[in-house]
PDB file of C-alpha atoms in Angstrom:
ATOM      1  CA  UNK A   1       1.110  21.275  -2.896  1.00 33.00           C
ATOM      2  CA  UNK A   2      -1.286  20.682  -0.008  1.00 31.00           C
ATOM      3  CA  UNK A   3      -1.504  17.510   1.994  1.00 31.00           C
ATOM      4  CA  UNK A   4      -4.533  15.337   2.641  1.00 33.00           C
ATOM      5  CA  UNK A   5      -5.120  12.081   4.486  1.00 31.00           C
ATOM      6  CA  UNK A   6      -6.420   9.355   2.185  1.00 36.00           C
ATOM      7  CA  UNK A   7      -7.203   5.762   3.126  1.00 33.00           C
ATOM      8  CA  UNK A   8      -5.820   3.198   0.709  1.00 33.00           C
ATOM      9  CA  UNK A   9      -7.272   0.096   2.362  1.00 36.00           C
ATOM     10  CA  UNK A  10      -4.347  -1.262   4.380  1.00 38.00           C
ATOM     11  CA  UNK A  11      -3.208   1.883   6.122  1.00 37.00           C
ATOM     12  CA  UNK A  12      -3.685   5.605   6.154  1.00 34.00           C
ATOM     13  CA  UNK A  13      -1.002   7.257   4.042  1.00 35.00           C
ATOM     14  CA  UNK A  14      -0.148  10.932   3.541  1.00 34.00           C
ATOM     15  CA  UNK A  15      -0.195  11.691  -0.156  1.00 35.00           C
ATOM     16  CA  UNK A  16       0.009  14.766  -2.335  1.00 33.00           C
ATOM     17  CA  UNK A  17      -3.480  16.032  -3.122  1.00 32.00           C
ATOM     18  CA  UNK A  18      -2.382  17.932  -6.198  1.00 31.00           C
ATOM     19  CA  UNK A  19      -0.231  17.138  -9.220  1.00 32.00           C
ATOM     20  CA  UNK A  20       2.533  14.560  -9.144  1.00 41.00           C
ATOM     21  CA  UNK A  21       5.882  15.930  -7.911  1.00 48.00           C
ATOM     22  CA  UNK A  22       8.516  16.797 -10.476  1.00 42.00           C
ATOM     23  CA  UNK A  23      12.232  17.359 -10.365  1.00 50.00           C
ATOM     24  CA  UNK A  24      13.199  20.784  -9.068  1.00 55.00           C
ATOM     25  CA  UNK A  25      15.351  22.850 -11.437  1.00 55.00           C
ATOM     26  CA  UNK A  26      18.062  23.012  -8.758  1.00 77.00           C
ATOM     27  CA  UNK A  27      18.427  19.242  -8.429  1.00 88.00           C
ATOM     28  CA  UNK A  28      21.920  17.989  -9.163  1.00 91.00           C
ATOM     29  CA  UNK A  29      22.692  15.341 -11.728  1.00 92.00           C
ATOM     30  CA  UNK A  30      23.492  12.970  -8.851  1.00 93.00           C
ATOM     31  CA  UNK A  31      19.979  13.302  -7.422  1.00 94.00           C
ATOM     32  CA  UNK A  32      18.369  13.086 -10.864  1.00 94.00           C
ATOM     33  CA  UNK A  33      20.270   9.858 -11.534  1.00 95.00           C
ATOM     34  CA  UNK A  34      19.144   8.437  -8.184  1.00 96.00           C
ATOM     35  CA  UNK A  35      15.541   9.187  -9.112  1.00 96.00           C
ATOM     36  CA  UNK A  36      16.001   7.553 -12.504  1.00 97.00           C
ATOM     37  CA  UNK A  37      17.539   4.444 -10.951  1.00 97.00           C
ATOM     38  CA  UNK A  38      14.668   4.285  -8.469  1.00 97.00           C
ATOM     39  CA  UNK A  39      12.167   4.606 -11.306  1.00 97.00           C
ATOM     40  CA  UNK A  40      13.996   1.781 -13.076  1.00 98.00           C
ATOM     41  CA  UNK A  41      13.857  -0.344  -9.921  1.00 98.00           C
ATOM     42  CA  UNK A  42      10.083   0.135  -9.668  1.00 98.00           C
ATOM     43  CA  UNK A  43       9.487  -0.686 -13.331  1.00 98.00           C
ATOM     44  CA  UNK A  44      11.695  -3.776 -13.092  1.00 98.00           C
ATOM     45  CA  UNK A  45       9.848  -4.910  -9.978  1.00 98.00           C
ATOM     46  CA  UNK A  46       6.607  -4.817 -11.955  1.00 97.00           C
ATOM     47  CA  UNK A  47       8.206  -6.453 -15.019  1.00 97.00           C
ATOM     48  CA  UNK A  48       9.436  -9.392 -12.919  1.00 97.00           C
ATOM     49  CA  UNK A  49       6.111  -9.588 -11.031  1.00 97.00           C
ATOM     50  CA  UNK A  50       7.567  -8.738  -7.627  1.00 97.00           C
ATOM     51  CA  UNK A  51       5.237  -5.772  -7.027  1.00 96.00           C
ATOM     52  CA  UNK A  52       2.163  -5.647  -4.786  1.00 94.00           C
ATOM     53  CA  UNK A  53      -0.164  -3.143  -6.484  1.00 94.00           C
ATOM     54  CA  UNK A  54       0.759   0.311  -5.081  1.00 91.00           C
ATOM     55  CA  UNK A  55       2.269  -1.065  -1.860  1.00 91.00           C
ATOM     56  CA  UNK A  56       5.818  -1.657  -0.602  1.00 93.00           C
ATOM     57  CA  UNK A  57       8.682   0.746  -1.172  1.00 95.00           C
ATOM     58  CA  UNK A  58      12.140   1.147  -2.658  1.00 97.00           C
ATOM     59  CA  UNK A  59      14.415   3.910  -1.405  1.00 97.00           C
ATOM     60  CA  UNK A  60      17.845   5.471  -1.840  1.00 97.00           C
ATOM     61  CA  UNK A  61      19.759   7.623   0.595  1.00 96.00           C
ATOM     62  CA  UNK A  62      20.520  11.133  -0.684  1.00 95.00           C
ATOM     63  CA  UNK A  63      24.341  11.445  -0.708  1.00 93.00           C
ATOM     64  CA  UNK A  64      26.038  13.788   1.729  1.00 91.00           C
ATOM     65  CA  UNK A  65      26.268  17.268   0.250  1.00 90.00           C
ATOM     66  CA  UNK A  66      23.245  16.690  -2.001  1.00 92.00           C
ATOM     67  CA  UNK A  67      20.534  17.013   0.632  1.00 89.00           C
ATOM     68  CA  UNK A  68      19.047  15.186   3.600  1.00 88.00           C
ATOM     69  CA  UNK A  69      17.025  12.044   4.023  1.00 91.00           C
ATOM     70  CA  UNK A  70      16.217   9.652   1.228  1.00 94.00           C
ATOM     71  CA  UNK A  71      14.150   9.258  -1.931  1.00 96.00           C
ATOM     72  CA  UNK A  72      11.319   6.737  -2.001  1.00 95.00           C
ATOM     73  CA  UNK A  73       8.266   5.204  -3.680  1.00 94.00           C
ATOM     74  CA  UNK A  74       5.299   7.613  -4.066  1.00 89.00           C
ATOM     75  CA  UNK A  75       2.908   5.101  -2.472  1.00 84.00           C
ATOM     76  CA  UNK A  76      -0.133   5.748  -4.665  1.00 87.00           C
ATOM     77  CA  UNK A  77       0.980   4.559  -8.098  1.00 93.00           C
ATOM     78  CA  UNK A  78       1.416   1.239  -9.866  1.00 95.00           C
ATOM     79  CA  UNK A  79       5.102   0.404 -10.146  1.00 96.00           C
ATOM     80  CA  UNK A  80       5.035   0.074 -13.930  1.00 96.00           C
ATOM     81  CA  UNK A  81       4.055   3.747 -14.363  1.00 96.00           C
ATOM     82  CA  UNK A  82       6.597   5.326 -12.023  1.00 96.00           C
ATOM     83  CA  UNK A  83       9.023   7.795 -13.617  1.00 95.00           C
ATOM     84  CA  UNK A  84      11.869   9.815 -12.036  1.00 95.00           C
ATOM     85  CA  UNK A  85       9.654  12.854 -11.364  1.00 93.00           C
ATOM     86  CA  UNK A  86       7.286  10.667  -9.305  1.00 94.00           C
ATOM     87  CA  UNK A  87       9.903   9.757  -6.698  1.00 95.00           C
ATOM     88  CA  UNK A  88       9.337  11.507  -3.368  1.00 92.00           C
ATOM     89  CA  UNK A  89      11.383  12.536  -0.348  1.00 87.00           C
ATOM     90  CA  UNK A  90      11.299  10.523   2.837  1.00 67.00           C
ATOM     91  CA  UNK A  91       8.839  12.517   4.937  1.00 52.00           C
ATOM     92  CA  UNK A  92       5.854  11.706   2.724  1.00 65.00           C
ATOM     93  CA  UNK A  93       5.168   8.042   3.605  1.00 68.00           C
ATOM     94  CA  UNK A  94       4.611   7.082   7.236  1.00 83.00           C
ATOM     95  CA  UNK A  95       5.067   3.308   7.031  1.00 83.00           C
ATOM     96  CA  UNK A  96       8.090   3.640   4.773  1.00 87.00           C
ATOM     97  CA  UNK A  97       9.664   6.101   7.186  1.00 89.00           C
ATOM     98  CA  UNK A  98       9.375   3.634  10.039  1.00 93.00           C
ATOM     99  CA  UNK A  99      11.097   0.782   8.179  1.00 95.00           C
ATOM    100  CA  UNK A 100      13.557   2.584   5.915  1.00 95.00           C
ATOM    101  CA  UNK A 101      14.323   5.326   8.426  1.00 94.00           C
ATOM    102  CA  UNK A 102      15.259   2.755  11.065  1.00 95.00           C
ATOM    103  CA  UNK A 103      17.759   1.065   8.759  1.00 97.00           C
ATOM    104  CA  UNK A 104      19.332   4.263   7.429  1.00 96.00           C
ATOM    105  CA  UNK A 105      19.763   5.599  10.965  1.00 95.00           C
ATOM    106  CA  UNK A 106      21.525   2.490  12.214  1.00 96.00           C
ATOM    107  CA  UNK A 107      23.515   1.495   9.113  1.00 96.00           C
ATOM    108  CA  UNK A 108      25.455   4.414   7.646  1.00 95.00           C
ATOM    109  CA  UNK A 109      26.950   2.313   4.840  1.00 97.00           C
ATOM    110  CA  UNK A 110      23.564   1.394   3.401  1.00 97.00           C
ATOM    111  CA  UNK A 111      22.571   3.480   0.384  1.00 97.00           C
ATOM    112  CA  UNK A 112      19.424   1.693  -0.811  1.00 98.00           C
ATOM    113  CA  UNK A 113      16.637  -0.498   0.564  1.00 98.00           C
ATOM    114  CA  UNK A 114      13.988  -2.598  -1.154  1.00 98.00           C
ATOM    115  CA  UNK A 115      10.947  -3.803   0.789  1.00 97.00           C
ATOM    116  CA  UNK A 116       8.930  -6.632  -0.771  1.00 97.00           C
ATOM    117  CA  UNK A 117       5.921  -8.860  -0.086  1.00 97.00           C
ATOM    118  CA  UNK A 118       6.578 -11.451  -2.792  1.00 98.00           C
ATOM    119  CA  UNK A 119       4.731 -14.781  -2.377  1.00 97.00           C
ATOM    120  CA  UNK A 120       7.695 -17.080  -1.762  1.00 98.00           C
ATOM    121  CA  UNK A 121       9.440 -14.635   0.569  1.00 98.00           C
ATOM    122  CA  UNK A 122       6.222 -14.186   2.557  1.00 98.00           C
ATOM    123  CA  UNK A 123       5.868 -17.976   2.725  1.00 98.00           C
ATOM    124  CA  UNK A 124       9.419 -18.386   4.034  1.00 98.00           C
ATOM    125  CA  UNK A 125       8.775 -15.615   6.564  1.00 98.00           C
ATOM    126  CA  UNK A 126       6.207 -17.919   8.183  1.00 98.00           C
ATOM    127  CA  UNK A 127       8.476 -20.976   8.420  1.00 97.00           C
ATOM    128  CA  UNK A 128      10.159 -21.640  11.768  1.00 96.00           C
ATOM    129  CA  UNK A 129      13.468 -22.492  10.055  1.00 96.00           C
ATOM    130  CA  UNK A 130      13.424 -19.295   8.004  1.00 97.00           C
ATOM    131  CA  UNK A 131      15.436 -19.096   4.792  1.00 98.00           C
ATOM    132  CA  UNK A 132      17.242 -22.313   3.843  1.00 96.00           C
ATOM    133  CA  UNK A 133      20.322 -22.054   1.639  1.00 96.00           C
ATOM    134  CA  UNK A 134      19.960 -24.891  -0.859  1.00 96.00           C
ATOM    135  CA  UNK A 135      21.489 -23.631  -4.109  1.00 95.00           C
ATOM    136  CA  UNK A 136      24.361 -21.585  -5.504  1.00 93.00           C
ATOM    137  CA  UNK A 137      22.258 -18.425  -5.664  1.00 95.00           C
ATOM    138  CA  UNK A 138      21.486 -18.875  -1.968  1.00 96.00           C
ATOM    139  CA  UNK A 139      25.154 -18.638  -0.958  1.00 94.00           C
ATOM    140  CA  UNK A 140      25.060 -14.833  -1.154  1.00 95.00           C
ATOM    141  CA  UNK A 141      22.703 -14.896   1.852  1.00 97.00           C
ATOM    142  CA  UNK A 142      25.024 -16.982   4.029  1.00 96.00           C
ATOM    143  CA  UNK A 143      25.490 -15.408   7.459  1.00 96.00           C
ATOM    144  CA  UNK A 144      23.773 -12.254   6.177  1.00 97.00           C
ATOM    145  CA  UNK A 145      20.077 -12.699   7.032  1.00 98.00           C
ATOM    146  CA  UNK A 146      18.361 -11.253  10.093  1.00 98.00           C
ATOM    147  CA  UNK A 147      14.766 -11.638  11.322  1.00 98.00           C
ATOM    148  CA  UNK A 148      12.225  -9.230  12.795  1.00 97.00           C
ATOM    149  CA  UNK A 149       8.885 -10.236  14.385  1.00 97.00           C
ATOM    150  CA  UNK A 150       5.683  -8.855  12.914  1.00 96.00           C
ATOM    151  CA  UNK A 151       4.172  -5.961  14.899  1.00 93.00           C
ATOM    152  CA  UNK A 152       1.312  -5.094  12.569  1.00 90.00           C
ATOM    153  CA  UNK A 153       1.393  -2.372   9.903  1.00 89.00           C
ATOM    154  CA  UNK A 154       4.482  -0.286  10.609  1.00 90.00           C
ATOM    155  CA  UNK A 155       3.026   3.078  11.628  1.00 85.00           C
ATOM    156  CA  UNK A 156       4.563   3.326  15.101  1.00 88.00           C
ATOM    157  CA  UNK A 157       7.947   5.060  15.147  1.00 92.00           C
ATOM    158  CA  UNK A 158       8.775   3.225  18.376  1.00 93.00           C
ATOM    159  CA  UNK A 159       9.284   0.140  16.191  1.00 95.00           C
ATOM    160  CA  UNK A 160      12.341   1.765  14.595  1.00 95.00           C
ATOM    161  CA  UNK A 161      14.536   0.916  17.564  1.00 96.00           C
ATOM    162  CA  UNK A 162      13.450  -2.723  17.413  1.00 97.00           C
ATOM    163  CA  UNK A 163      14.023  -2.938  13.648  1.00 97.00           C
ATOM    164  CA  UNK A 164      17.511  -1.517  14.115  1.00 97.00           C
ATOM    165  CA  UNK A 165      18.234  -4.076  16.810  1.00 97.00           C
ATOM    166  CA  UNK A 166      16.890  -6.908  14.656  1.00 97.00           C
ATOM    167  CA  UNK A 167      18.984  -6.145  11.602  1.00 97.00           C
ATOM    168  CA  UNK A 168      22.187  -5.603  13.550  1.00 97.00           C
ATOM    169  CA  UNK A 169      25.490  -4.302  12.176  1.00 97.00           C
ATOM    170  CA  UNK A 170      26.060  -6.549   9.172  1.00 96.00           C
ATOM    171  CA  UNK A 171      22.971  -8.305   7.771  1.00 97.00           C
ATOM    172  CA  UNK A 172      22.066  -7.328   4.217  1.00 97.00           C
ATOM    173  CA  UNK A 173      18.639  -8.980   4.289  1.00 98.00           C
ATOM    174  CA  UNK A 174      15.922  -8.595   6.910  1.00 98.00           C
ATOM    175  CA  UNK A 175      13.141 -11.157   6.797  1.00 98.00           C
ATOM    176  CA  UNK A 176      10.120  -9.683   8.543  1.00 97.00           C
ATOM    177  CA  UNK A 177       8.135 -12.558  10.027  1.00 98.00           C
ATOM    178  CA  UNK A 178       4.616 -13.038   8.627  1.00 97.00           C
ATOM    179  CA  UNK A 179       5.169  -9.900   6.533  1.00 97.00           C
ATOM    180  CA  UNK A 180       7.898  -9.828   3.864  1.00 97.00           C
ATOM    181  CA  UNK A 181      11.523  -8.733   3.671  1.00 98.00           C
ATOM    182  CA  UNK A 182      13.937  -5.872   3.159  1.00 98.00           C
ATOM    183  CA  UNK A 183      17.085  -6.187   1.102  1.00 98.00           C
ATOM    184  CA  UNK A 184      19.874  -3.667   1.561  1.00 98.00           C
ATOM    185  CA  UNK A 185      22.588  -2.421  -0.760  1.00 97.00           C
ATOM    186  CA  UNK A 186      25.382   0.057  -1.254  1.00 96.00           C
ATOM    187  CA  UNK A 187      23.562   0.965  -4.456  1.00 96.00           C
ATOM    188  CA  UNK A 188      20.035   0.699  -5.822  1.00 97.00           C
ATOM    189  CA  UNK A 189      21.177  -2.021  -8.188  1.00 97.00           C
ATOM    190  CA  UNK A 190      22.638  -4.098  -5.376  1.00 96.00           C
ATOM    191  CA  UNK A 191      19.482  -3.866  -3.237  1.00 97.00           C
ATOM    192  CA  UNK A 192      17.215  -4.682  -6.212  1.00 98.00           C
ATOM    193  CA  UNK A 193      19.210  -7.642  -7.506  1.00 97.00           C
ATOM    194  CA  UNK A 194      19.516  -9.018  -3.964  1.00 97.00           C
ATOM    195  CA  UNK A 195      15.697  -8.900  -3.696  1.00 98.00           C
ATOM    196  CA  UNK A 196      15.366 -10.654  -7.061  1.00 97.00           C
ATOM    197  CA  UNK A 197      17.577 -13.517  -5.915  1.00 97.00           C
ATOM    198  CA  UNK A 198      15.936 -13.649  -2.488  1.00 98.00           C
ATOM    199  CA  UNK A 199      12.597 -14.375  -4.124  1.00 98.00           C
ATOM    200  CA  UNK A 200      14.180 -17.023  -6.408  1.00 97.00           C
ATOM    201  CA  UNK A 201      15.914 -18.700  -3.471  1.00 97.00           C
ATOM    202  CA  UNK A 202      12.668 -18.659  -1.502  1.00 98.00           C
ATOM    203  CA  UNK A 203      10.762 -20.135  -4.463  1.00 97.00           C
ATOM    204  CA  UNK A 204      13.227 -23.016  -4.670  1.00 97.00           C
ATOM    205  CA  UNK A 205      12.957 -23.632  -0.930  1.00 97.00           C
ATOM    206  CA  UNK A 206       9.157 -23.717  -1.051  1.00 96.00           C
ATOM    207  CA  UNK A 207       9.248 -26.121  -4.007  1.00 96.00           C
ATOM    208  CA  UNK A 208      11.864 -28.338  -2.346  1.00 95.00           C
ATOM    209  CA  UNK A 209       9.812 -28.635   0.821  1.00 93.00           C
ATOM    210  CA  UNK A 210       7.195 -30.528  -1.195  1.00 92.00           C
ATOM    211  CA  UNK A 211       9.670 -33.380  -1.740  1.00 91.00           C
ATOM    212  CA  UNK A 212       8.725 -36.192   0.657  1.00 88.00           C
ATOM    213  CA  UNK A 213      12.328 -37.437   0.627  1.00 90.00           C
ATOM    214  CA  UNK A 214      13.697 -34.168   1.974  1.00 89.00           C
ATOM    215  CA  UNK A 215      16.390 -31.939   0.464  1.00 92.00           C
ATOM    216  CA  UNK A 216      20.133 -32.144  -0.102  1.00 92.00           C
ATOM    217  CA  UNK A 217      21.717 -29.084   1.491  1.00 93.00           C
ATOM    218  CA  UNK A 218      25.206 -27.948   0.457  1.00 95.00           C
ATOM    219  CA  UNK A 219      28.119 -28.292   2.849  1.00 95.00           C
ATOM    220  CA  UNK A 220      28.512 -25.247   5.067  1.00 95.00           C
ATOM    221  CA  UNK A 221      32.180 -24.836   4.134  1.00 96.00           C
ATOM    222  CA  UNK A 222      31.188 -24.525   0.473  1.00 96.00           C
ATOM    223  CA  UNK A 223      28.482 -22.000   1.335  1.00 95.00           C
ATOM    224  CA  UNK A 224      31.022 -19.983   3.304  1.00 95.00           C
ATOM    225  CA  UNK A 225      33.461 -20.013   0.360  1.00 95.00           C
ATOM    226  CA  UNK A 226      30.780 -19.039  -2.164  1.00 93.00           C
ATOM    227  CA  UNK A 227      29.520 -16.243   0.108  1.00 93.00           C
ATOM    228  CA  UNK A 228      32.966 -14.638  -0.096  1.00 92.00           C
ATOM    229  CA  UNK A 229      32.871 -14.926  -3.879  1.00 91.00           C
ATOM    230  CA  UNK A 230      29.572 -13.027  -3.914  1.00 89.00           C
ATOM    231  CA  UNK A 231      31.274 -10.133  -2.158  1.00 89.00           C
ATOM    232  CA  UNK A 232      33.672  -9.589  -5.053  1.00 84.00           C
ATOM    233  CA  UNK A 233      33.280 -10.123  -8.779  1.00 85.00           C
ATOM    234  CA  UNK A 234      29.798 -11.578  -8.297  1.00 81.00           C
ATOM    235  CA  UNK A 235      28.415  -8.836  -6.047  1.00 85.00           C
ATOM    236  CA  UNK A 236      24.654  -8.543  -6.663  1.00 84.00           C
ATOM    237  CA  UNK A 237      23.930  -5.804  -9.195  1.00 80.00           C
ATOM    238  CA  UNK A 238      27.505  -5.347 -10.401  1.00 83.00           C
ATOM    239  CA  UNK A 239      26.823  -6.962 -13.764  1.00 90.00           C
ATOM    240  CA  UNK A 240      23.036  -7.278 -13.799  1.00 93.00           C
ATOM    241  CA  UNK A 241      21.974  -3.704 -13.065  1.00 95.00           C
ATOM    242  CA  UNK A 242      23.420  -1.920 -16.130  1.00 94.00           C
ATOM    243  CA  UNK A 243      21.929  -4.628 -18.356  1.00 95.00           C
ATOM    244  CA  UNK A 244      18.534  -4.307 -16.671  1.00 96.00           C
ATOM    245  CA  UNK A 245      18.491  -0.529 -17.171  1.00 95.00           C
ATOM    246  CA  UNK A 246      19.418  -0.988 -20.840  1.00 95.00           C
ATOM    247  CA  UNK A 247      16.487  -3.378 -21.188  1.00 95.00           C
ATOM    248  CA  UNK A 248      14.099  -0.667 -19.977  1.00 96.00           C
ATOM    249  CA  UNK A 249      15.692   1.818 -22.348  1.00 95.00           C
ATOM    250  CA  UNK A 250      15.123  -0.574 -25.266  1.00 94.00           C
ATOM    251  CA  UNK A 251      11.505  -1.027 -24.169  1.00 93.00           C
ATOM    252  CA  UNK A 252      11.128   2.762 -24.128  1.00 93.00           C
ATOM    253  CA  UNK A 253       9.522   2.902 -20.679  1.00 93.00           C
ATOM    254  CA  UNK A 254      12.277   4.725 -18.775  1.00 92.00           C
ATOM    255  CA  UNK A 255      12.792   8.404 -19.447  1.00 85.00           C
ATOM    256  CA  UNK A 256      16.349   9.559 -20.333  1.00 83.00           C
ATOM    257  CA  UNK A 257      18.327  11.115 -17.503  1.00 81.00           C
ATOM    258  CA  UNK A 258      18.049  14.662 -18.870  1.00 73.00           C
ATOM    259  CA  UNK A 259      14.526  14.407 -20.258  1.00 51.00           C
TER     260      UNK A 259
END
């Protein structure tokens, strides 16, 4: 397929000028499953109204021995229509490469990234205090959130070094000031479910800020204890992700793995 430069309003993106990409016959079952999980993540993002038309991106690192780089959002489709054969390789989206590439280069344990511009998360990204941990769901973000200043639309690869520095060695969520956020995971399910709860936690914070009497924040020792619990049996995605994929299968919108 040939390449063309097309302007989509917010930035110039490189997109395929011919038919949508499809799975190569030589692709392993591991890669095909990654593409299916990514398709599921996009459809679920639309279902739960966390999408932003054709913008933002969800990616998964290609495992060692299966290829190089990572798989990612096509960038010119509505999330609800994305199927496994629509998922692209990393070199085909400039802004995604800047953000996702920076994180994959600096954090070898990270296997998936979800970048969102949801309303509550964007609102929190503008608040000087950042994300406030007010509820049980918020405990999973304790001591695991980093911040990165807005530099405009991410088309400059020089920003990669600064993103890597911002996220550091251990944060699993990067709030991008005046922009949105990235959630990280050791699986697609973990990154997606973490983004789901990030938006819920941000929604609660925004609502609570309207209370003229202030908010009741949990004790830090309890947050610390609960954060450890979220790293075990309650790890984001451990229980939710299989159920979410089954929901799409019941709806009939997600193609079978070997279709």
